[in-house]
């Protein structure tokens, strides 16, 4: 009896500290989530480098610079994945459960997934516990109310700009059951996809019209007035993936044409990411189109990965990418806060900014600090609530 207790504890500890964890139902989606956070990290890492500008790399490598700068589109991949996974869960309930849907349990699970880390990072910033990081402007009661109510996508925030996407996510979580159940109740898969496509195109047309009628004055204006409040279409493309994945005919088509669909999607994404830096060149119509095209291409990759499970998993389902995927939420919330510390350390170790040595040291410290902070918050704050989330029925 007594000997079994240490053995159980010994098994529990490695399981708790295992950052990769077991593969999910669709391991390839873990890989795509890892790609999404890598793009976001690249975007903020490059833009934080002093002296980084067009022409900083030799012409043959300029596409790498554009790829990093366009990493802001990685957030749209996160949105597509969220839309797909949440809608898949809802559709499974719709198709297989005989009892009424438990909205209370759904909301509790979503709260356990997002609230702890979100409020923890806000508290750490407000208490000044993150070395060398401070809000862009003083935080007053109004902004605290905005952050507490997840409305910073409409009203902005000076605490930390990356928090905007969490507000968009929370609104989708509230909308998703009504959207999915409402469409699924009286529609075939084809009709549901048609309605969702029309709604996606409407959101794109609305943002594009606003860009044309009142052109943004700069990136900040584009971001807070047109990007943050109008980011529903990536979620809708993700929901389309879930509806298609519930159709045997659609999955069979995707399996038969997986190579062509993946190649086309990757070709579009390579052009969008590597051809030019959209927001830095102040191509606002192009940026609006890039959001829509990138989201549609991401969705195609997501659906192809689901339909051809086993083929794409050979690479995207590997343990290192699962680690990055598991830490993606913590990394998203921590990486921006370590930039000042990385810049200070780089100045002390590599001297003047602008040199190749400084850039190498900065990026190394930036990634090391971000991963270290993310692992700490994941184990101390996030994981206990994920365990609690799994117990909610």
XYZ file of C-alpha atoms in Angstrom, residues 20-385:
366
model
C 4.777 18.329 -25.015
C 1.921 16.305 -23.609
C 0.060 13.653 -25.594
C -0.958 14.350 -29.163
C -4.462 15.738 -29.546
C -7.259 14.467 -31.749
C -5.673 16.349 -34.678
C -1.907 16.497 -33.982
C -1.274 18.509 -37.139
C -3.259 21.399 -35.655
C -0.749 21.565 -32.806
C 1.913 22.112 -35.440
C -0.088 24.876 -37.078
C -0.590 26.547 -33.693
C 3.196 26.413 -33.244
C 3.588 28.112 -36.615
C 1.159 30.828 -35.515
C 3.093 31.738 -32.366
C 6.401 31.566 -34.261
C 5.056 34.169 -36.712
C 3.955 36.478 -33.888
C 7.318 36.118 -32.145
C 9.113 36.925 -35.393
C 6.993 40.038 -35.972
C 7.631 41.614 -32.595
C 11.242 40.482 -32.454
C 12.117 42.155 -35.746
C 10.128 45.338 -35.149
C 11.836 45.753 -31.759
C 15.314 45.648 -33.326
C 16.808 49.158 -33.503
C 17.829 50.002 -37.029
C 15.848 47.180 -38.635
C 14.527 48.521 -41.909
C 13.947 47.700 -45.539
C 17.307 46.781 -47.020
C 18.741 45.539 -43.702
C 19.285 42.138 -45.334
C 20.901 41.409 -48.710
C 18.436 41.435 -51.597
C 18.283 37.612 -51.943
C 17.229 37.381 -48.282
C 14.831 40.313 -48.230
C 11.889 37.927 -48.310
C 12.885 36.725 -44.819
C 12.541 40.261 -43.510
C 9.109 40.593 -45.121
C 8.099 37.195 -43.704
C 8.955 38.320 -40.171
C 7.247 41.703 -40.528
C 4.069 40.057 -41.812
C 4.021 37.777 -38.784
C 1.058 39.804 -37.493
C -1.038 37.540 -39.732
C -0.147 34.670 -37.402
C -2.910 35.946 -35.114
C -5.388 35.133 -37.877
C -4.117 31.543 -37.895
C -4.854 31.418 -34.158
C -8.363 32.702 -34.905
C -8.948 30.101 -37.633
C -7.830 27.315 -35.291
C -10.096 28.602 -32.511
C -13.057 28.824 -34.865
C -12.478 25.291 -36.115
C -11.943 23.632 -32.743
C -14.791 25.375 -30.928
C -17.219 24.693 -33.793
C -16.066 21.060 -34.012
C -16.878 20.586 -30.333
C -20.307 22.184 -30.778
C -21.141 20.155 -33.878
C -20.204 16.910 -32.172
C -22.634 17.749 -29.401
C -25.283 18.679 -31.959
C -24.851 15.382 -33.806
C -24.279 12.867 -31.012
C -25.632 14.176 -27.713
C -29.201 13.542 -26.754
C -29.289 16.052 -23.886
C -29.616 19.844 -24.086
C -26.302 21.643 -24.466
C -24.723 22.739 -21.179
C -23.803 26.352 -21.833
C -22.691 26.745 -18.237
C -20.061 24.031 -18.576
C -18.958 25.478 -21.919
C -18.447 28.943 -20.394
C -16.636 27.487 -17.390
C -14.238 25.626 -19.674
C -13.575 28.751 -21.724
C -12.981 30.766 -18.558
C -10.506 28.187 -17.229
C -8.693 28.267 -20.567
C -8.293 32.019 -20.977
C -8.968 33.962 -17.778
C -6.135 32.850 -15.429
C -3.196 33.759 -17.663
C -4.933 36.879 -18.975
C -5.601 38.362 -15.557
C -2.250 37.109 -14.218
C -0.243 39.015 -16.847
C -2.342 42.143 -16.273
C -1.722 41.903 -12.518
C 2.015 41.374 -12.993
C 2.255 44.435 -15.232
C 0.194 46.652 -12.912
C 2.247 45.569 -9.888
C 5.493 46.324 -11.736
C 6.782 42.780 -11.288
C 8.053 42.311 -14.858
C 11.593 43.736 -15.038
C 11.956 46.831 -17.230
C 8.446 46.574 -18.686
C 5.892 49.306 -18.109
C 2.591 50.261 -19.795
C 2.803 52.707 -22.694
C 0.707 55.141 -20.649
C -0.678 55.297 -17.107
C -3.557 52.917 -16.498
C -6.679 54.547 -15.077
C -9.991 53.139 -13.852
C -11.561 53.386 -17.301
C -8.854 51.235 -18.867
C -9.097 48.687 -16.073
C -12.812 48.414 -16.806
C -12.063 47.990 -20.517
C -9.562 45.208 -19.808
C -11.829 43.490 -17.295
C -14.705 43.470 -19.794
C -12.572 42.380 -22.793
C -13.486 45.445 -24.861
C -9.971 46.672 -25.672
C -10.484 45.668 -29.295
C -12.979 48.558 -29.485
C -11.526 51.049 -27.020
C -7.821 50.267 -27.224
C -5.347 49.732 -24.406
C -2.029 51.201 -23.414
C -1.229 48.372 -21.013
C -0.042 45.942 -23.687
C -1.144 46.029 -27.292
C -1.192 42.243 -27.775
C -4.149 41.907 -25.400
C -6.507 43.032 -28.185
C -6.819 39.532 -29.658
C -8.013 38.066 -26.352
C -10.988 40.434 -26.465
C -11.835 39.213 -29.971
C -11.509 35.574 -28.858
C -13.855 36.054 -25.906
C -16.552 37.581 -28.090
C -16.312 34.664 -30.480
C -16.643 32.196 -27.605
C -19.924 33.860 -26.634
C -21.170 34.009 -30.232
C -20.079 30.523 -31.334
C -22.853 28.365 -29.788
C -25.593 30.572 -31.225
C -23.871 30.779 -34.610
C -23.121 27.057 -34.940
C -26.368 25.707 -33.493
C -28.412 28.303 -35.377
C -26.883 27.387 -38.721
C -26.657 23.636 -38.099
C -30.248 23.246 -36.908
C -31.931 23.887 -40.250
C -29.135 23.665 -42.819
C -27.272 21.068 -44.796
C -23.472 21.264 -44.766
C -23.459 22.913 -48.183
C -25.979 25.533 -47.152
C -24.199 26.165 -43.847
C -20.878 26.699 -45.632
C -22.571 29.042 -48.118
C -24.024 31.173 -45.315
C -20.703 31.306 -43.512
C -18.862 32.268 -46.699
C -21.341 35.079 -47.333
C -20.905 36.331 -43.784
C -17.110 36.178 -44.150
C -17.224 38.148 -47.386
C -19.541 40.686 -45.774
C -17.010 41.257 -42.959
C -14.219 41.643 -45.519
C -16.323 44.043 -47.614
C -17.220 46.082 -44.537
C -13.603 46.529 -43.459
C -12.466 47.238 -47.013
C -15.202 49.824 -47.502
C -14.170 51.588 -44.309
C -10.546 51.554 -45.462
C -11.577 53.136 -48.763
C -13.965 55.725 -47.360
C -11.786 56.807 -44.411
C -8.209 55.793 -45.256
C -6.045 55.219 -42.148
C -3.441 57.859 -41.388
C -0.916 55.314 -40.082
C -0.584 51.770 -38.794
C -1.935 52.621 -35.351
C -5.048 54.124 -36.914
C -5.509 51.096 -39.179
C -4.962 48.702 -36.303
C -7.303 50.173 -33.682
C -10.013 51.443 -36.025
C -10.175 48.685 -38.638
C -8.083 45.637 -37.702
C -9.031 44.982 -34.082
C -12.810 45.606 -34.285
C -13.294 43.755 -37.600
C -11.540 40.389 -37.181
C -14.453 37.975 -37.364
C -13.769 36.401 -40.760
C -10.821 34.193 -39.632
C -13.112 32.623 -37.028
C -15.801 32.133 -39.670
C -13.330 30.393 -41.966
C -12.449 28.152 -39.036
C -16.132 27.349 -38.469
C -16.382 26.465 -42.162
C -13.547 23.950 -41.603
C -15.573 22.333 -38.811
C -18.697 22.038 -40.963
C -16.709 20.560 -43.846
C -14.999 18.125 -41.458
C -18.437 16.845 -40.458
C -19.118 15.860 -44.075
C -17.692 12.555 -45.317
C -17.920 13.772 -48.902
C -15.940 16.953 -48.184
C -13.265 14.999 -46.309
C -12.960 12.473 -49.118
C -12.525 15.318 -51.627
C -9.833 16.894 -49.430
C -7.987 13.580 -49.109
C -8.050 13.044 -52.861
C -6.771 16.553 -53.587
C -4.679 17.178 -50.455
C -1.519 17.899 -52.430
C -3.145 20.436 -54.744
C -5.077 22.175 -51.949
C -2.022 22.412 -49.699
C 0.227 23.615 -52.529
C -2.235 26.301 -53.576
C -2.693 27.503 -49.996
C 1.047 27.584 -49.351
C 1.658 29.462 -52.619
C -0.860 32.159 -51.633
C 0.628 32.393 -48.130
C 4.193 32.606 -49.436
C 3.201 35.494 -51.681
C 1.326 37.298 -48.914
C 4.123 36.881 -46.385
C 7.184 37.348 -48.558
C 6.250 39.783 -51.340
C 6.061 42.986 -49.284
C 5.489 44.223 -45.722
C 1.833 45.207 -45.998
C 1.335 47.540 -43.063
C 4.848 49.011 -43.172
C 4.262 49.998 -46.805
C 0.918 51.534 -45.732
C -0.960 49.415 -48.250
C -4.195 49.464 -46.282
C -6.396 47.874 -48.932
C -3.718 45.264 -49.458
C -3.532 44.653 -45.715
C -7.304 44.169 -45.552
C -7.171 41.737 -48.476
C -4.190 39.957 -46.886
C -6.237 39.249 -43.743
C -8.998 37.642 -45.791
C -6.773 35.677 -48.173
C -4.429 34.501 -45.419
C -7.386 33.384 -43.287
C -8.918 31.454 -46.190
C -5.553 29.835 -46.974
C -4.954 28.953 -43.328
C -8.437 27.431 -43.210
C -7.676 25.325 -46.279
C -4.520 23.995 -44.589
C -6.441 23.300 -41.383
C -9.190 21.389 -43.164
C -6.726 19.456 -45.321
C -4.782 18.521 -42.181
C -7.959 17.243 -40.520
C -9.172 15.346 -43.576
C -5.822 13.719 -44.316
C -4.944 12.955 -40.693
C -1.856 10.782 -40.570
C -0.204 12.337 -43.606
C 0.401 15.844 -42.275
C 1.040 14.570 -38.731
C 4.448 13.142 -39.665
C 5.936 16.643 -39.370
C 3.343 18.903 -37.759
C 2.621 16.456 -34.935
C 6.186 16.152 -33.650
C 6.996 16.721 -29.981
C 8.979 20.003 -30.368
C 6.050 21.588 -32.169
C 3.676 20.238 -29.520
C 5.784 21.981 -26.866
C 5.548 25.243 -28.782
C 1.821 24.695 -29.218
C 1.222 24.004 -25.506
C 3.147 27.140 -24.580
C 1.623 29.281 -27.322
C -0.900 31.108 -25.132
C 1.657 31.801 -22.407
C 4.205 32.856 -25.030
C 1.698 35.166 -26.651
C 1.102 36.943 -23.345
C 4.725 37.062 -22.194
C 6.876 37.677 -25.257
C 6.050 41.372 -25.597
C 6.879 42.053 -21.947
C 10.475 40.785 -22.205
C 11.508 43.013 -25.110
C 12.854 45.863 -22.897
C 14.909 43.422 -20.805
C 16.287 41.799 -23.961
C 17.224 45.214 -25.375
C 18.990 46.200 -22.149
C 20.886 42.927 -21.974
C 21.911 43.227 -25.626
C 23.270 46.736 -25.079
C 25.350 45.472 -22.159
C 26.643 42.383 -23.978
C 26.982 43.563 -27.582
C 27.382 47.326 -27.336
C 25.781 49.737 -29.791
C 22.529 48.810 -31.458
C 22.342 48.266 -35.190
C 25.148 45.743 -35.599
C 24.717 42.111 -36.554
C 26.153 41.081 -33.185
C 23.580 43.163 -31.335
C 20.736 41.690 -33.404
C 21.913 38.126 -32.711
C 22.246 38.732 -28.965
C 18.910 40.554 -28.807
C 16.985 37.801 -30.588
C 18.654 35.121 -28.444
C 17.789 36.914 -25.192
C 14.313 37.777 -26.442
C 13.466 34.143 -27.179
C 15.175 32.815 -24.038
C 13.378 35.280 -21.742
C 10.054 34.725 -23.475
C 10.284 30.926 -23.244
C 11.480 30.987 -19.652
C 8.691 33.322 -18.559
C 6.120 31.328 -20.551
C 7.166 28.005 -19.008
C 6.947 29.530 -15.511
C 3.462 30.944 -16.064
C 2.297 27.799 -17.841
C 3.275 25.555 -14.937
C 2.287 27.864 -12.097
C -0.850 29.560 -13.477
C -2.133 27.959 -16.663
C -1.769 24.221 -16.155
C -3.687 23.911 -12.861
C -6.690 25.522 -14.524
